[in-house]
Amino acid sequence: MPGRLAQQNADPLLLRADASDTICRGDAGARFAGGRRSTMDLRPPVPERKLGPHPLTEDGVAALLHRYAFHDSLVRRVIVDQEWGPQGTRVVRLVIDARVLSEGARWEDLRWEPVSLDLLDVRRFRIDENIEGSWVLYDPPQFTRFGGLLQVDLCAERFGSLHPENAEEVFDGSALVFAATGGTWSALHPWAQ
């Protein structure tokens, strides 16, 4: 039934929201399951914030792209948190391991740091779960604004040096893309071992 939360295959970490046809795992799934983190989730928690949050404005995006090299970075977590009801909103946290740019350092010597993109009031998104392997970014995320919404495309390599002309072009062909009213980015502490 649309809008009802249905557990599939008795897996406490795998929940399906029929209304949006979205799979939610881990932290977000635990919130949907009554606010308790499952004892089955053995992954390390998302690290705490050490720098930020910085708004994803034009200046904030420029600072993000100045601090991090996203080539060969890895999307470690996508956490979707949905409030249900007439006033419900959706927030998404993307946690990406990226290299911190340093003047004079060789590419292979750059240190890795987790960075989070926290997207607020997410109106539309696409997560293509049919991709084999991990989410490795070939290019930096692309940030555009259309119709008052911020589009964050993590598969922007198809545009090369060009920019999309409208929101539909952003979503066409992307496997990991979000449209939100706004958001922030933060540098995180290292992952627990």
CSV table of C-alpha atoms in Angstrom, one decimal:
chain,number,residue,atom,x,y,z
A,1,MET,CA,0.0,0.0,0.0
A,2,PRO,CA,1.4,3.4,-0.9
A,3,GLY,CA,2.8,5.4,2.0
A,4,ARG,CA,3.0,2.4,4.4
A,5,LEU,CA,6.3,1.2,5.7
A,6,ALA,CA,6.8,-2.5,5.0
A,7,GLN,CA,9.6,-4.7,6.3
A,8,GLN,CA,11.0,-7.0,3.7
A,9,ASN,CA,12.5,-10.4,4.2
A,10,ALA,CA,12.5,-9.9,8.0
A,11,ASP,CA,15.8,-8.0,7.7
A,12,PRO,CA,15.8,-5.3,10.4
A,13,LEU,CA,18.3,-3.2,8.4
A,14,LEU,CA,16.3,-3.3,5.1
A,15,LEU,CA,13.1,-1.2,5.0
A,16,ARG,CA,11.1,-0.1,2.1
A,17,ALA,CA,9.0,3.0,1.8
A,18,ASP,CA,6.5,2.1,-0.8
A,19,ALA,CA,5.5,5.7,-1.6
A,20,SER,CA,9.0,6.7,-2.7
A,21,ASP,CA,10.3,3.3,-3.7
A,22,THR,CA,13.5,4.0,-1.7
A,23,ILE,CA,15.6,1.5,0.2
A,24,CYS,CA,16.8,2.7,3.6
A,25,ARG,CA,19.6,0.9,5.5
A,26,GLY,CA,21.4,1.4,8.8
A,27,ASP,CA,20.9,4.6,10.8
A,28,ALA,CA,18.0,6.0,8.8
A,29,GLY,CA,16.3,2.5,8.8
A,30,ALA,CA,16.7,2.3,12.5
A,31,ARG,CA,14.9,5.6,12.9
A,32,PHE,CA,12.0,4.3,10.8
A,33,ALA,CA,12.0,1.1,12.9
A,34,GLY,CA,11.1,3.0,16.1
A,35,GLY,CA,14.1,5.2,16.9
A,36,ARG,CA,16.4,2.3,18.1
A,37,ARG,CA,19.7,1.5,16.4
A,38,SER,CA,19.7,-2.2,15.5
A,39,THR,CA,22.1,-4.4,17.3
A,40,MET,CA,22.7,-6.0,13.9
A,41,ASP,CA,24.3,-2.9,12.5
A,42,LEU,CA,28.0,-3.6,13.1
A,43,ARG,CA,29.3,-0.7,10.9
A,44,PRO,CA,31.1,2.2,12.7
A,45,PRO,CA,28.9,5.2,13.3
A,46,VAL,CA,29.3,8.3,11.2
A,47,PRO,CA,32.1,10.4,12.7
A,48,GLU,CA,31.3,13.6,14.6
A,49,ARG,CA,31.7,17.0,13.0
A,50,LYS,CA,35.0,18.8,13.5
A,51,LEU,CA,34.6,21.8,11.1
A,52,GLY,CA,31.4,23.4,10.0
A,53,PRO,CA,28.6,23.4,9.1
A,54,HIS,CA,29.1,25.7,6.1
A,55,PRO,CA,26.1,26.6,4.0
A,56,LEU,CA,25.9,25.2,0.4
A,57,THR,CA,25.8,28.7,-1.0
A,58,GLU,CA,27.9,29.9,-3.9
A,59,ASP,CA,30.7,30.8,-1.5
A,60,GLY,CA,30.2,27.6,0.6
A,61,VAL,CA,30.4,25.4,-2.5
A,62,ALA,CA,33.6,27.2,-3.6
A,63,ALA,CA,35.1,26.6,-0.2
A,64,LEU,CA,34.2,22.9,-0.3
A,65,LEU,CA,35.7,22.4,-3.8
A,66,HIS,CA,38.8,24.4,-2.7
A,67,ARG,CA,39.4,22.2,0.4
A,68,TYR,CA,38.8,18.7,-1.2
A,69,ALA,CA,39.8,16.8,-4.3
A,70,PHE,CA,36.9,14.5,-5.1
A,71,HIS,CA,38.6,12.6,-7.9
A,72,ASP,CA,38.6,8.9,-6.8
A,73,SER,CA,36.7,9.8,-3.6
A,74,LEU,CA,34.3,7.3,-2.2
A,75,VAL,CA,30.6,7.7,-1.1
A,76,ARG,CA,30.6,5.8,2.2
A,77,ARG,CA,27.1,6.5,3.4
A,78,VAL,CA,23.8,7.8,2.1
A,79,ILE,CA,21.4,8.3,5.0
A,80,VAL,CA,17.8,9.2,4.1
A,81,ASP,CA,15.7,10.4,7.1
A,82,GLN,CA,12.0,10.8,6.2
A,83,GLU,CA,9.3,12.2,8.6
A,84,TRP,CA,5.9,10.9,7.7
A,85,GLY,CA,2.7,13.0,7.7
A,86,PRO,CA,1.3,16.1,6.1
A,87,GLN,CA,4.1,18.3,7.4
A,88,GLY,CA,6.8,15.6,6.9
A,89,THR,CA,10.2,16.6,5.4
A,90,ARG,CA,13.1,14.5,4.2
A,91,VAL,CA,16.8,15.1,4.9
A,92,VAL,CA,19.7,13.3,3.4
A,93,ARG,CA,23.3,13.0,4.7
A,94,LEU,CA,26.0,12.0,2.2
A,95,VAL,CA,29.3,11.0,3.7
A,96,ILE,CA,32.2,11.0,1.3
A,97,ASP,CA,35.8,10.2,1.9
A,98,ALA,CA,37.8,12.8,-0.1
A,99,ARG,CA,41.4,14.0,-0.2
A,100,VAL,CA,42.3,17.2,1.5
A,101,LEU,CA,44.2,19.5,-0.8
A,102,SER,CA,47.5,20.8,0.5
A,103,GLU,CA,49.9,23.2,-1.3
A,104,GLY,CA,53.0,21.4,-2.6
A,105,ALA,CA,51.8,17.9,-1.6
A,106,ARG,CA,52.0,15.1,-4.1
A,107,TRP,CA,48.7,13.6,-5.1
A,108,GLU,CA,49.5,10.3,-3.4
A,109,ASP,CA,50.5,12.1,-0.2
A,110,LEU,CA,47.2,13.9,0.3
A,111,ARG,CA,45.4,12.7,3.4
A,112,TRP,CA,41.8,11.4,3.3
A,113,GLU,CA,39.1,13.0,5.4
A,114,PRO,CA,35.3,12.2,5.6
A,115,VAL,CA,33.1,15.1,4.6
A,116,SER,CA,29.3,15.3,5.0
A,117,LEU,CA,26.8,17.0,2.7
A,118,ASP,CA,23.6,17.5,4.7
A,119,LEU,CA,20.7,18.3,2.4
A,120,LEU,CA,17.6,19.8,3.9
A,121,ASP,CA,14.0,19.4,2.8
A,122,VAL,CA,14.9,17.0,-0.1
A,123,ARG,CA,12.1,17.2,-2.7
A,124,ARG,CA,13.4,14.7,-5.2
A,125,PHE,CA,16.2,12.2,-5.5
A,126,ARG,CA,17.5,9.2,-7.4
A,127,ILE,CA,19.7,6.5,-6.0
A,128,ASP,CA,20.4,3.8,-8.6
A,129,GLU,CA,21.1,0.7,-6.5
A,130,ASN,CA,21.9,-1.4,-9.6
A,131,ILE,CA,25.4,-0.1,-9.8
A,132,GLU,CA,28.0,-2.8,-9.2
A,133,GLY,CA,30.7,-2.2,-6.7
A,134,SER,CA,31.2,1.0,-4.7
A,135,TRP,CA,30.3,4.6,-5.3
A,136,VAL,CA,33.5,6.1,-6.6
A,137,LEU,CA,33.3,9.7,-7.8
A,138,TYR,CA,35.2,10.5,-11.0
A,139,ASP,CA,34.5,14.2,-10.7
A,140,PRO,CA,33.5,16.6,-7.9
A,141,PRO,CA,29.8,16.9,-7.1
A,142,GLN,CA,28.0,19.4,-9.3
A,143,PHE,CA,25.9,22.0,-7.6
A,144,THR,CA,23.2,23.8,-9.6
A,145,ARG,CA,20.0,25.8,-8.8
A,146,PHE,CA,16.8,25.5,-10.8
A,147,GLY,CA,13.3,26.5,-9.7
A,148,GLY,CA,14.5,27.6,-6.2
A,149,LEU,CA,16.0,24.1,-5.5
A,150,LEU,CA,19.6,23.1,-5.1
A,151,GLN,CA,20.5,20.1,-7.3
A,152,VAL,CA,23.5,18.0,-6.1
A,153,ASP,CA,24.6,15.5,-8.8
A,154,LEU,CA,27.3,13.0,-7.7
A,155,CYS,CA,27.6,11.5,-11.2
A,156,ALA,CA,28.3,14.8,-13.1
A,157,GLU,CA,31.1,13.4,-15.2
A,158,ARG,CA,28.7,13.0,-18.2
A,159,PHE,CA,28.6,16.8,-18.5
A,160,GLY,CA,32.3,17.3,-18.8
A,161,SER,CA,33.0,21.1,-18.6
A,162,LEU,CA,29.4,21.9,-19.6
A,163,HIS,CA,26.6,22.7,-17.2
A,164,PRO,CA,23.0,21.4,-17.3
A,165,GLU,CA,20.4,23.8,-18.7
A,166,ASN,CA,17.5,22.7,-16.4
A,167,ALA,CA,16.6,20.4,-13.5
A,168,GLU,CA,15.4,17.6,-15.8
A,169,GLU,CA,18.8,17.5,-17.5
A,170,VAL,CA,20.4,17.1,-14.1
A,171,PHE,CA,18.3,14.1,-13.2
A,172,ASP,CA,18.4,12.5,-16.7
A,173,GLY,CA,21.2,9.9,-16.7
A,174,SER,CA,22.4,10.4,-13.1
A,175,ALA,CA,22.6,7.5,-10.7
A,176,LEU,CA,23.0,9.6,-7.6
A,177,VAL,CA,21.3,13.0,-7.5
A,178,PHE,CA,19.3,15.1,-5.1
A,179,ALA,CA,17.1,18.3,-5.2
A,180,ALA,CA,16.7,20.1,-1.9
A,181,THR,CA,15.8,23.6,-0.6
A,182,GLY,CA,19.4,23.9,0.8
A,183,GLY,CA,22.1,22.3,2.8
A,184,THR,CA,25.4,22.4,4.5
A,185,TRP,CA,28.8,20.7,4.4
A,186,SER,CA,31.1,19.7,7.3
A,187,ALA,CA,34.5,18.2,7.7
A,188,LEU,CA,34.3,15.1,10.0
A,189,HIS,CA,36.6,13.4,12.4
A,190,PRO,CA,38.3,10.2,11.1
A,191,TRP,CA,36.3,7.0,11.0
A,192,ALA,CA,36.6,4.7,14.0
A,193,GLN,CA,38.7,1.6,13.3
